[in-house]
Short mmCIF file of C-alpha atoms and ligand atoms in Angstrom, two decimals:
data_model
loop_
_atom_site.label_atom_id
_atom_site.label_comp_id
_atom_site.label_asym_id
_atom_site.label_seq_id
_atom_site.Cartn_x
_atom_site.Cartn_y
_atom_site.Cartn_z
CA MET A 18 -27.56 0.30 -0.71
CA ALA A 19 -29.60 2.74 -0.47
CA VAL A 20 -28.71 6.38 -0.40
CA LEU A 21 -27.59 8.02 2.87
CA LYS A 22 -30.26 10.65 3.90
CA PHE A 23 -29.39 12.11 7.17
CA GLU A 24 -33.18 12.84 9.26
CA LYS A 25 -31.54 16.42 10.80
CA GLU A 26 -28.64 18.10 9.52
CA SER A 27 -27.25 18.19 12.73
CA GLU A 28 -26.57 13.89 12.37
CA LYS A 29 -24.19 14.66 10.52
CA SER A 30 -21.49 15.01 12.70
CA ARG A 31 -22.40 11.99 14.88
CA LEU A 32 -23.43 9.57 12.90
CA THR A 33 -20.95 6.64 11.20
CA VAL A 34 -20.82 4.32 8.78
CA TRP A 35 -21.60 1.66 11.01
CA ASP A 36 -25.37 3.94 11.75
CA MET A 37 -26.66 3.31 7.68
CA LEU A 38 -25.44 -0.06 7.19
CA SER A 39 -28.27 -2.78 8.20
CA ASP A 40 -27.26 -6.21 9.77
CA SER A 41 -26.61 -8.24 6.87
CA GLN A 42 -24.73 -5.10 4.70
CA ARG A 43 -22.43 -5.16 8.21
CA GLU A 44 -22.29 -9.21 8.12
CA GLU A 45 -20.98 -8.25 4.12
CA ALA A 46 -18.40 -5.51 5.68
CA PHE A 47 -16.65 -8.02 8.28
CA ALA A 48 -16.81 -10.52 5.50
CA PHE A 49 -14.86 -8.27 3.20
CA CYS A 50 -12.45 -7.32 6.16
CA GLU A 51 -11.37 -10.85 6.59
CA GLY A 52 -10.86 -11.46 2.19
CA TYR A 53 -7.70 -8.14 3.21
CA ARG A 54 -6.82 -10.13 6.19
CA GLN A 55 -5.50 -12.71 4.38
CA PHE A 56 -4.55 -10.47 1.48
CA LEU A 57 -2.51 -8.34 4.04
CA ASP A 58 -0.73 -11.34 5.51
CA ARG A 59 -0.31 -13.02 2.09
CA GLY A 60 1.04 -9.67 0.75
CA LYS A 61 3.86 -8.05 2.81
CA THR A 62 5.92 -6.85 0.00
CA GLU A 63 4.63 -4.94 -3.06
CA ARG A 64 6.43 -8.52 -5.01
CA GLU A 65 4.22 -10.83 -2.43
CA VAL A 66 0.86 -8.29 -3.53
CA VAL A 67 1.84 -8.65 -6.76
CA ASP A 68 1.74 -12.65 -6.61
CA PHE A 69 -0.79 -12.97 -4.08
CA ALA A 70 -3.11 -10.32 -7.01
CA VAL A 71 -2.41 -11.99 -9.88
CA SER A 72 -3.62 -15.81 -8.62
CA MET A 73 -6.69 -13.33 -7.45
CA ALA A 74 -6.85 -12.38 -11.26
CA ARG A 75 -7.01 -15.23 -12.77
CA GLU A 76 -9.05 -17.45 -10.62
CA LYS A 77 -11.40 -14.49 -11.85
CA GLY A 78 -10.70 -14.83 -15.61
CA PHE A 79 -7.80 -12.79 -16.08
CA CYS A 80 -5.24 -13.33 -18.64
CA ASP A 81 -1.56 -11.68 -18.97
CA LEU A 82 -2.36 -8.56 -21.85
CA SER A 83 0.90 -11.00 -23.81
CA GLU A 84 -1.09 -14.38 -24.22
CA LYS A 85 -3.66 -11.46 -26.01
CA SER A 86 -3.49 -10.63 -29.86
CA GLY A 87 -6.65 -7.73 -30.46
CA LEU A 88 -8.97 -7.35 -27.59
CA LEU A 89 -12.74 -7.61 -27.09
CA PRO A 90 -14.81 -5.59 -25.40
CA GLY A 91 -15.76 -8.17 -21.51
CA ASP A 92 -11.54 -9.15 -21.46
CA LYS A 93 -9.81 -9.18 -18.27
CA VAL A 94 -6.06 -8.78 -19.34
CA TYR A 95 -3.54 -7.69 -16.83
CA SER A 96 0.19 -6.57 -16.79
CA VAL A 97 3.05 -6.79 -14.73
CA ASN A 98 5.45 -4.78 -14.60
CA ARG A 99 9.40 -6.78 -13.00
CA ARG A 100 6.99 -8.09 -10.54
CA LYS A 101 6.82 -5.23 -8.52
CA GLU A 102 3.75 -3.25 -10.29
CA MET A 103 0.88 -4.33 -11.90
CA VAL A 104 -2.27 -3.02 -13.54
CA LEU A 105 -5.52 -5.03 -14.57
CA ALA A 106 -8.12 -3.54 -17.13
CA VAL A 107 -11.74 -5.05 -18.38
CA VAL A 108 -12.67 -4.15 -22.15
CA GLY A 109 -15.63 -1.92 -22.08
CA GLN A 110 -17.62 -1.77 -24.98
CA GLU A 111 -16.62 1.98 -26.31
CA SER A 112 -13.68 3.33 -28.05
CA LEU A 113 -10.37 3.14 -25.84
CA GLU A 114 -10.28 7.14 -26.98
CA ARG A 115 -13.54 7.50 -24.86
CA GLY A 116 -10.89 7.22 -21.98
CA LEU A 117 -10.68 4.46 -18.85
CA ARG A 118 -12.05 4.68 -15.49
CA LEU A 119 -9.00 4.33 -13.50
CA VAL A 120 -8.50 3.40 -10.08
CA GLY A 121 -4.21 4.08 -9.29
CA ALA A 122 -2.86 2.68 -6.03
CA HIS A 123 0.66 1.29 -4.29
CA ILE A 124 1.77 -1.59 -2.87
CA ASP A 125 5.28 -0.37 -1.01
CA SER A 126 4.85 0.28 2.28
CA PRO A 127 7.45 2.11 5.23
CA ARG A 128 10.12 -0.46 5.84
CA LEU A 129 13.64 -1.52 6.81
CA ASP A 130 15.51 -2.53 3.74
CA LEU A 131 18.96 -4.19 3.67
CA LYS A 132 22.14 -2.58 3.06
CA PRO A 133 23.89 -4.30 -0.25
CA GLU A 134 26.70 -5.66 2.28
CA PRO A 135 24.05 -6.22 5.12
CA LEU A 136 25.99 -8.45 7.37
CA TYR A 137 28.95 -7.61 9.86
CA GLU A 138 29.37 -9.18 13.70
CA ASP A 139 30.30 -6.96 16.06
CA GLU A 140 33.04 -7.89 18.81
CA GLY A 141 33.02 -11.86 18.66
CA HIS A 142 29.09 -12.35 19.95
CA LEU A 143 27.10 -11.10 18.03
CA SER A 144 25.66 -11.10 14.53
CA LEU A 145 23.82 -8.50 12.96
CA MET A 146 22.46 -6.87 9.56
CA LYS A 147 22.77 -3.38 8.50
CA THR A 148 19.54 -2.08 7.03
CA HIS A 149 18.77 1.33 4.82
CA TYR A 150 15.08 2.57 5.82
CA TYR A 151 12.12 3.18 3.03
CA GLY A 152 9.97 5.62 2.92
CA GLY A 153 8.86 8.18 6.08
CA ILE A 154 8.96 6.07 9.53
CA LYS A 155 9.64 7.36 13.06
CA LYS A 156 12.80 5.02 13.56
CA TYR A 157 11.57 4.63 17.46
CA HIS A 158 9.25 2.70 16.03
CA TRP A 159 11.01 -0.25 14.69
CA VAL A 160 13.34 -1.14 18.01
CA GLY A 161 11.56 -3.50 20.71
CA ILE A 162 9.44 -5.31 18.05
CA PRO A 163 9.56 -9.14 16.51
CA LEU A 164 10.47 -8.52 12.40
CA SER A 165 9.88 -10.58 9.64
CA LEU A 166 12.34 -10.84 5.89
CA HIS A 167 10.93 -10.86 2.75
CA GLY A 168 12.01 -10.75 -0.41
CA VAL A 169 14.28 -11.96 -3.13
CA VAL A 170 18.69 -13.06 -3.43
CA VAL A 171 19.65 -13.50 -6.95
CA LYS A 172 22.69 -15.51 -7.28
CA GLY A 173 25.33 -14.85 -9.33
CA ASP A 174 23.74 -17.22 -11.77
CA GLY A 175 20.67 -15.63 -12.54
CA THR A 176 18.49 -18.21 -9.68
CA VAL A 177 15.77 -16.59 -7.81
CA VAL A 178 15.86 -17.55 -4.66
CA LYS A 179 12.26 -16.11 -2.57
CA VAL A 180 12.75 -15.00 0.87
CA SER A 181 10.12 -15.33 3.46
CA LEU A 182 11.21 -15.87 7.18
CA GLY A 183 9.55 -14.96 10.96
CA ASP A 184 5.99 -15.26 10.00
CA ALA A 185 4.77 -18.12 9.74
CA PRO A 186 4.16 -19.70 13.87
CA GLY A 187 7.23 -21.35 14.81
CA GLU A 188 9.47 -20.21 12.84
CA PRO A 189 12.62 -17.05 13.83
CA VAL A 190 12.44 -13.75 14.34
CA PHE A 191 14.46 -11.00 13.86
CA THR A 192 14.75 -7.46 15.75
CA ILE A 193 16.21 -3.99 16.44
CA THR A 194 17.08 -4.49 20.66
CA ASP A 195 16.05 -0.91 22.37
CA LEU A 196 18.36 0.91 25.45
CA LEU A 197 17.23 -0.12 28.69
CA PRO A 198 15.55 3.04 30.55
CA HIS A 199 18.33 2.83 33.24
CA LEU A 200 20.63 3.35 31.26
CA SER A 201 18.60 5.33 28.41
CA LYS A 202 19.52 9.46 30.53
CA ASP A 203 21.23 10.47 27.39
CA GLN A 204 19.44 9.28 24.43
CA MET A 205 16.23 10.39 26.45
CA GLU A 206 17.11 13.91 26.67
CA LYS A 207 17.30 13.78 22.71
CA LYS A 208 14.77 15.11 20.46
CA MET A 209 12.52 12.14 19.70
CA SER A 210 13.68 12.17 15.36
CA GLU A 211 17.39 11.63 17.13
CA GLY A 212 16.87 9.03 19.77
CA ILE A 213 17.43 5.83 17.16
CA ALA A 214 19.93 7.04 14.30
CA GLY A 215 19.26 5.91 10.72
CA GLU A 216 22.63 3.08 10.86
CA ALA A 217 21.39 2.03 15.10
CA LEU A 218 18.50 0.36 12.72
CA ASN A 219 21.26 -2.39 12.98
CA ILE A 220 19.14 -6.23 12.84
CA LEU A 221 20.23 -9.08 15.26
CA VAL A 222 20.51 -12.48 13.16
CA GLY A 223 22.40 -15.06 14.36
CA GLY A 224 24.73 -15.76 18.27
CA ILE A 225 26.06 -19.13 17.69
CA PRO A 226 29.56 -19.46 16.27
CA VAL A 227 31.35 -22.09 14.11
CA LYS A 228 32.91 -25.09 16.38
CA ASP A 229 36.38 -23.89 14.13
CA ARG A 230 38.26 -22.14 16.98
CA GLU A 231 40.75 -20.84 13.55
CA VAL A 232 37.89 -19.41 11.79
CA LYS A 233 37.98 -15.18 11.69
CA GLN A 234 34.42 -13.96 12.19
CA ARG A 235 33.04 -17.48 13.96
CA ILE A 236 29.34 -16.19 14.55
CA LYS A 237 28.70 -14.37 11.47
CA GLN A 238 30.19 -17.18 9.61
CA GLY A 239 27.60 -19.27 11.44
CA VAL A 240 24.99 -17.46 10.40
CA ILE A 241 26.63 -17.22 6.70
CA ASN A 242 27.08 -21.32 6.20
CA ARG A 243 23.01 -21.25 7.76
CA LEU A 244 21.98 -19.38 4.79
CA GLY A 245 23.92 -21.44 2.53
CA ASP A 246 21.71 -24.56 3.91
CA MET A 247 18.95 -22.81 4.25
CA TYR A 248 18.64 -21.29 1.02
CA GLY A 249 21.69 -21.69 -1.04
CA ILE A 250 23.01 -18.36 -0.65
CA SER A 251 26.55 -16.81 -0.84
CA GLU A 252 27.77 -13.35 1.11
CA GLU A 253 28.02 -11.99 -1.65
CA ASP A 254 24.52 -12.93 -3.29
CA PHE A 255 23.42 -10.29 -1.19
CA ILE A 256 24.29 -7.29 -3.28
CA SER A 257 21.97 -8.76 -5.76
CA ALA A 258 19.06 -9.13 -3.47
CA GLU A 259 15.85 -7.06 -2.54
CA LEU A 260 15.09 -8.07 1.74
CA GLN A 261 13.23 -5.79 3.59
CA ALA A 262 12.09 -6.13 7.28
CA VAL A 263 8.78 -5.60 8.30
CA PRO A 264 6.62 -6.06 11.55
CA ALA A 265 5.76 -9.60 11.31
CA TRP A 266 2.66 -9.93 12.82
CA PRO A 267 0.02 -10.40 11.63
CA ALA A 268 -3.73 -8.66 10.84
CA ARG A 269 -5.78 -8.07 14.10
CA ASP A 270 -9.04 -7.10 15.17
CA VAL A 271 -9.07 -3.75 17.03
CA GLY A 272 -11.17 -3.33 20.00
CA PHE A 273 -14.15 -4.86 22.66
CA ASP A 274 -15.87 -5.30 19.33
CA GLY A 275 -13.65 -6.36 16.53
CA GLY A 276 -14.97 -2.99 14.03
CA LEU A 277 -11.21 -1.74 13.61
CA LEU A 278 -8.24 -3.93 11.85
CA GLY A 279 -4.60 -3.46 12.82
CA ALA A 280 -2.17 -4.45 10.87
CA TYR A 281 0.83 -3.23 9.52
CA GLY A 282 1.33 -1.87 5.50
CA GLN A 283 -2.45 -0.66 4.78
CA ASP A 284 -1.06 2.29 3.38
CA ASP A 285 -1.92 1.39 0.76
CA ARG A 286 -3.39 -1.87 0.52
CA VAL A 287 -6.00 -0.64 1.95
CA CYS A 288 -7.09 0.44 -1.41
CA SER A 289 -5.40 -1.52 -3.68
CA TYR A 290 -7.43 -4.80 -1.99
CA ALA A 291 -10.85 -2.63 -1.94
CA ALA A 292 -9.54 -1.77 -5.61
CA LEU A 293 -8.44 -5.30 -7.01
CA ARG A 294 -11.74 -6.71 -5.57
CA ALA A 295 -13.72 -4.01 -7.22
CA LEU A 296 -12.70 -4.39 -10.48
CA MET A 297 -12.76 -7.84 -10.36
CA GLU A 298 -17.29 -7.85 -10.43
CA ILE A 299 -17.27 -6.05 -13.11
CA GLU A 300 -18.63 -8.97 -16.23
CA THR A 301 -19.33 -5.54 -18.82
CA SER A 302 -19.31 -1.81 -18.67
CA ALA A 303 -19.20 0.84 -21.67
CA ARG A 304 -15.86 2.33 -20.23
CA THR A 305 -12.66 0.55 -19.89
CA ALA A 306 -12.30 0.42 -16.16
CA ALA A 307 -8.55 -0.27 -14.88
CA VAL A 308 -7.00 -0.79 -12.09
CA LEU A 309 -3.00 0.48 -11.24
CA LEU A 310 -0.71 -0.79 -8.11
CA ALA A 311 2.10 1.10 -8.51
CA ASP A 312 5.68 0.59 -6.39
CA LYS A 313 7.97 3.34 -5.30
CA GLU A 314 5.35 5.50 -4.14
CA GLU A 315 6.69 5.90 -0.34
CA ILE A 316 9.97 7.21 -1.92
CA GLY A 317 8.83 9.70 -4.17
CA SER A 318 6.67 7.45 -7.61
CA THR A 319 10.43 6.75 -9.16
CA GLY A 320 12.29 4.62 -10.72
CA ASN A 321 11.28 1.65 -12.83
CA THR A 322 8.40 0.67 -11.31
CA GLY A 323 7.04 3.45 -10.64
CA MET A 324 4.30 5.79 -11.10
CA GLN A 325 7.21 7.89 -13.02
CA SER A 326 7.71 5.04 -15.24
CA ALA A 327 5.99 4.58 -18.76
CA PHE A 328 4.93 1.15 -17.08
CA LEU A 329 1.27 2.54 -17.19
CA GLU A 330 0.88 4.64 -20.07
CA ASN A 331 2.93 1.42 -22.82
CA PHE A 332 -0.45 -0.72 -20.90
CA VAL A 333 -2.90 2.08 -21.81
CA ALA A 334 -1.32 2.29 -26.02
CA GLU A 335 -1.37 -1.42 -25.92
CA LEU A 336 -5.66 -1.61 -24.85
CA VAL A 337 -5.16 0.75 -27.53
CA ALA A 338 -3.56 -0.89 -30.31
CA GLY A 339 -4.94 -4.08 -29.53
CA ARG A 340 -8.87 -3.03 -30.11
CA ASP A 341 -7.46 -1.36 -33.41
CA GLU A 342 -4.67 -1.70 -35.68
CA LYS A 343 -5.12 1.87 -37.36
CA TYR A 344 -3.25 2.42 -33.31
CA THR A 345 -2.15 6.09 -33.71
CA ASP A 346 0.13 8.60 -30.99
CA LEU A 347 -2.77 10.60 -31.16
CA SER A 348 -5.06 7.60 -30.26
CA LEU A 349 -3.36 7.21 -27.26
CA ARG A 350 -3.45 11.06 -25.98
CA ARG A 351 -7.00 11.35 -26.28
CA CYS A 352 -7.44 8.13 -24.45
CA LEU A 353 -5.49 9.52 -21.36
CA ALA A 354 -6.94 12.78 -21.72
CA ALA A 355 -10.40 11.71 -21.56
CA SER A 356 -10.02 8.85 -18.93
CA CYS A 357 -10.75 10.02 -15.15
CA GLY A 358 -9.17 8.90 -12.38
CA LEU A 359 -9.23 8.07 -8.66
CA SER A 360 -5.57 8.38 -6.64
CA ALA A 361 -6.49 5.43 -4.45
CA ASP A 362 -4.81 6.53 -0.96
CA VAL A 363 -4.97 6.56 2.08
CA ASN A 364 -5.57 9.96 4.73
CA ALA A 365 -4.51 10.15 7.92
CA ALA A 366 -7.64 10.30 10.28
CA LEU A 367 -7.65 12.42 13.32
CA ASP A 368 -6.46 11.39 16.11
CA PRO A 369 -8.15 11.26 19.30
CA ASN A 370 -4.62 12.13 21.07
CA TYR A 371 -3.55 14.13 18.65
CA GLU A 372 -6.15 16.61 17.82
CA GLU A 373 -3.80 19.72 17.15
CA VAL A 374 -2.42 19.00 13.90
CA MET A 375 -5.48 19.09 12.63
CA ASP A 376 -8.38 21.30 11.82
CA LYS A 377 -11.05 20.00 12.96
CA LEU A 378 -13.23 20.59 10.54
CA ASN A 379 -12.15 19.74 7.44
CA ALA A 380 -10.26 16.57 8.92
CA SER A 381 -11.59 13.12 8.48
CA ARG A 382 -12.70 10.42 11.36
CA ILE A 383 -12.43 6.44 11.47
CA GLY A 384 -16.02 5.33 10.66
CA ARG A 385 -16.90 8.64 8.53
CA GLY A 386 -17.08 6.82 5.23
CA VAL A 387 -14.55 6.94 2.11
CA VAL A 388 -12.59 10.05 2.12
CA LEU A 389 -12.41 12.05 -0.76
CA THR A 390 -9.02 14.91 -0.33
CA ARG A 391 -9.53 17.67 -3.19
CA TYR A 392 -5.53 18.15 -2.58
CA THR A 393 -2.20 16.55 -0.05
CA GLY A 394 0.97 19.00 -0.20
CA VAL A 395 1.96 21.46 1.76
CA ARG A 396 2.08 25.06 2.98
CA GLY A 397 0.54 26.36 0.25
CA LYS A 398 -0.41 23.11 -1.46
CA SER A 399 2.87 22.77 -2.21
CA GLY A 400 3.19 19.14 -4.93
CA SER A 401 -0.32 18.56 -4.83
CA SER A 402 -2.74 17.87 -8.35
CA GLU A 403 -6.18 19.30 -6.58
CA ALA A 404 -8.87 18.05 -7.95
CA GLY A 405 -11.17 20.95 -10.23
CA ALA A 406 -14.69 21.97 -8.72
CA GLU A 407 -16.30 20.14 -11.32
CA PHE A 408 -15.31 17.03 -11.17
CA VAL A 409 -14.91 16.38 -7.24
CA GLY A 410 -18.89 17.52 -8.10
CA ARG A 411 -19.07 14.45 -9.99
CA VAL A 412 -17.48 12.23 -8.33
CA ARG A 413 -19.65 13.40 -4.97
CA GLY A 414 -22.38 13.08 -7.16
CA LEU A 415 -22.03 9.69 -7.95
CA PHE A 416 -21.12 8.46 -4.18
CA ASN A 417 -24.30 10.49 -3.05
CA GLY A 418 -26.21 8.43 -6.20
CA GLN A 419 -24.75 5.21 -5.39
CA GLY A 420 -25.17 5.47 -1.65
CA VAL A 421 -21.85 5.46 -0.77
CA TYR A 422 -21.55 6.87 2.50
CA TRP A 423 -18.17 9.48 2.38
CA GLN A 424 -16.50 12.64 3.73
CA THR A 425 -13.75 14.82 3.17
CA GLY A 426 -10.43 14.97 4.52
CA GLU A 427 -7.02 16.95 4.44
CA LEU A 428 -3.40 16.34 5.29
CA GLY A 429 -3.32 18.13 8.45
CA LYS A 430 -3.07 21.72 9.32
CA VAL A 431 -1.64 23.93 6.57
CA ASP A 432 1.73 24.60 7.40
CA GLN A 433 2.00 21.51 9.20
CA GLY A 434 0.55 18.73 7.07
CA GLY A 435 2.16 17.24 4.03
CA GLY A 436 2.46 13.96 1.84
CA GLY A 437 1.78 13.41 -1.98
CA THR A 438 0.02 10.53 -3.38
CA ILE A 439 0.47 9.33 -7.06
CA ALA A 440 -2.66 12.36 -8.07
CA TYR A 441 -0.18 14.66 -9.88
CA LEU A 442 1.43 11.95 -11.69
CA LEU A 443 -2.27 10.78 -13.21
CA ALA A 444 -3.02 13.95 -13.74
CA ALA A 445 -0.01 15.11 -15.57
CA TYR A 446 -1.83 12.94 -18.72
CA ASN A 447 -4.71 15.59 -18.50
CA MET A 448 -7.12 13.19 -17.14
CA ASP A 449 -8.73 14.37 -14.19
CA VAL A 450 -7.86 12.58 -11.04
CA VAL A 451 -8.87 12.99 -7.29
CA ASP A 452 -7.55 11.37 -4.02
CA CYS A 453 -10.38 9.26 -2.64
CA GLY A 454 -9.30 5.81 -0.17
CA VAL A 455 -9.40 4.82 3.88
CA ALA A 456 -9.06 6.80 6.51
CA LEU A 457 -6.29 5.70 9.10
CA LEU A 458 -4.77 5.96 12.94
CA GLY A 459 -1.05 5.76 12.93
CA MET A 460 -0.47 5.98 9.21
CA HIS A 461 3.29 4.23 8.75
CA SER A 462 3.71 3.15 11.67
CA PRO A 463 4.60 -0.87 11.99
CA PHE A 464 0.22 -1.10 13.21
CA GLU A 465 -2.42 1.09 11.40
CA VAL A 466 -5.63 1.16 11.87
CA ALA A 467 -8.61 1.54 9.81
CA SER A 468 -12.25 1.09 10.65
CA LYS A 469 -13.70 -2.07 8.73
CA ALA A 470 -17.08 -0.05 7.98
CA ASP A 471 -14.26 2.18 5.74
CA ILE A 472 -12.44 -0.38 4.19
CA PHE A 473 -15.99 -1.87 3.13
CA MET A 474 -17.66 1.84 2.38
CA THR A 475 -14.00 2.44 -0.08
CA TYR A 476 -14.74 -0.91 -1.92
CA ARG A 477 -18.03 0.05 -2.69
CA ALA A 478 -16.99 3.77 -3.66
CA TYR A 479 -14.70 2.22 -6.34
CA SER A 480 -17.62 0.11 -7.52
CA ALA A 481 -19.50 3.00 -8.35
CA PHE A 482 -16.50 4.37 -9.37
CA LEU A 483 -14.89 2.16 -11.64
CA GLN A 484 -18.49 1.57 -13.12
CA HIS A 485 -20.85 4.39 -13.39
CA ILE A 486 -18.77 7.74 -13.48
MN1 MN B 514 -0.44 5.80 0.65
MN1 MN B 515 2.44 6.06 2.80
#
């Protein structure tokens, strides 16, 4: 793709990526998003994304790092952490002490998790399940919509039962009912944040009682019997389960021209998919290229599958040891500190309905290309790992040279914004890192919207970074 140049400086504010793409490039962008659509529909949880990414990787010749003894340039390897986090790499020609080129995204998204004791019967007429929401949600988004259930149940004997119910046509869905407007006077007068209570996010799961009238909670028992028939699980098995309720709809084209894509969980599966595709086209490169798909970003990157765990560091140590038998702690530290990374995460696009929350000069816009975000954080950049001017300059120069159409972004006005990414945790290894990803409308809503041109451009940006920075 040619370097994008504006005839006049004034064009910069009104041209979009679409203006820069030739007809064949537009087709390429649309085709890319068809692959992304499948990725979204088959990967509604971090576990499903990992399964899908492993199959993508194996098809492209990647193998599990544990299957290897010793690494050579061009080797393609991956490692999976507890089926919920993943890292992949294409081993470069140069010594690992020269560092990695890393793109780090996350594959968890806001949702409703079932509680450890979810199931109950209410007043002898309905059975419901209690939830504890995960990540930053607006609770009113989650009532009155069809939900599907995804996850695993681990039985007492260790058997893992996979659950995915509600997305295929003909399957039943679940829902959280909302109050009719006629009876909502009190609810409507509450603050929006209090209109739906966290403890009221209870999912409707059944309504037919068992025939035996001696049974105490006959509707709940009906659900338990059904779960036994379908999955061979008992009520106690919920204690060792990870079940998530997510919107039950597939990704859809948005708008008359189909130039936008709407779906649940684009934060941050959009960057994850773009990064995977960019990595998988590399056959050989000077530096080792790697992609991280982290879990738990939405709740602070905590836990053994979040960015705060040693998983990435351990993987890099294995790479260093695989390339050089004389592995030392110093060689690992040199590798990490010489690395540079993109924290591949979404940015809040200027929403025409809510322009007042953004500084319009610095906000990202739909259709204007991949977003470079120098800092996140809130009220004085608190919590941000601000990217240095030198590194941002390098990335800017790279994108300009490689024909990547890009823009800058922030996460809202100085005292209103917020939100973090995994950038600060990568920066903690003393590597250069900057946030870079897709602009979204409706971020963290059940139907997030992105431009297909931006999605395609993000893939091109990661491709340029992994191969050429
Ligand atoms: Mn994110
Ligand atoms: Mn998020």
